[in-house]
Coordinates of C-alpha atoms in Angstrom, one line a residue:
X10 CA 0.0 0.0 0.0
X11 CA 1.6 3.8 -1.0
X12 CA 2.2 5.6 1.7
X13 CA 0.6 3.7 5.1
X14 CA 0.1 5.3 8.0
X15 CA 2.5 4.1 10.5
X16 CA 3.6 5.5 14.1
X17 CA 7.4 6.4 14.4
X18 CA 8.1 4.8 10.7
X19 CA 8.8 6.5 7.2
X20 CA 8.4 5.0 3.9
X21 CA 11.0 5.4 1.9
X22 CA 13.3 3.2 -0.4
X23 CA 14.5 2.4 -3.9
X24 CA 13.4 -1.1 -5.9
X25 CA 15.9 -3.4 -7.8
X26 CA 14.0 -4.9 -10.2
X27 CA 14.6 -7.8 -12.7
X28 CA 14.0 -7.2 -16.3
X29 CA 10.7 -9.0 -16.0
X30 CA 9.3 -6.3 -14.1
X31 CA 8.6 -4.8 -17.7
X32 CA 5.7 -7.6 -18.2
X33 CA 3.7 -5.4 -15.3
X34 CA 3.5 -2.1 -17.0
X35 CA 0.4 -1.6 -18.5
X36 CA 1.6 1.6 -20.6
X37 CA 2.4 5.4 -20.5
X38 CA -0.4 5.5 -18.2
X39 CA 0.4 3.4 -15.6
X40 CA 0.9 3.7 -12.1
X41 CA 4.2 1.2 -10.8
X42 CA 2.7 2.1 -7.1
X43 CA -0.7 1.1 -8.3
X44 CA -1.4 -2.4 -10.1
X45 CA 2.4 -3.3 -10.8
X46 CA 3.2 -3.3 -7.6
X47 CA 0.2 -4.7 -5.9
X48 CA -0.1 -7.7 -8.6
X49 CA 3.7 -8.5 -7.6
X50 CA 3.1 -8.6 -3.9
X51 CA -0.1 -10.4 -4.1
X52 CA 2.3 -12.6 -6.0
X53 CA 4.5 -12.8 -3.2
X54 CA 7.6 -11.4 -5.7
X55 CA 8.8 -8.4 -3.3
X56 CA 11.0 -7.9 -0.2
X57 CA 10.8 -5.4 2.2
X58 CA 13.9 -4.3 3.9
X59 CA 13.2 -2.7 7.9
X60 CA 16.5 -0.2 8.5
X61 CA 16.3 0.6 12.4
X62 CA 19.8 3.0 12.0
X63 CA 20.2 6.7 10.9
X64 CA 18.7 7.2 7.4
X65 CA 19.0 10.7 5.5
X66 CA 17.5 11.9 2.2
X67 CA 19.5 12.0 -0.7
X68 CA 17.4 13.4 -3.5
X69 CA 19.1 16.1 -4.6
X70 CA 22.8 17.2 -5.0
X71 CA 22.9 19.4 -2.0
X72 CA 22.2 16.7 0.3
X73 CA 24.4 14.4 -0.7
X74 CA 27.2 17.0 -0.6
X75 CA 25.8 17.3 3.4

């Protein structure tokens, strides 16, 4: 589910995918956190990773240079 409430936690990663990822997308107009994501973890084809230690964002250049 995008986005979950949750008390204390924040939801935020980055996906490795295998090529076959690919077969999911529906087109220009699809959603990866919608269908393609839900049909692979109905499908039991994802892993979640729980990182309990110091976690920064890094999306721009500025704060990776901090």
């Amino acid at each position: 589910m995008e986005k979950p409430k949750a008390n204390g936690l924040i939801s935020a990663g980055f996906f490795v995918f295998n090529r076959r990822v690919l077969d999911y997308l529906g087109g220009p107009e699809c959603m990866l956190e919608r269908e393609p994501l839900e049909r692979l973890a109905r499908e039991g084809e994802l892993i979640a990773y729980r990182h309990d230690g110091f976690f920064y964002a890094m999306d721009t250049y500025r704060e990776y240079q901090h």
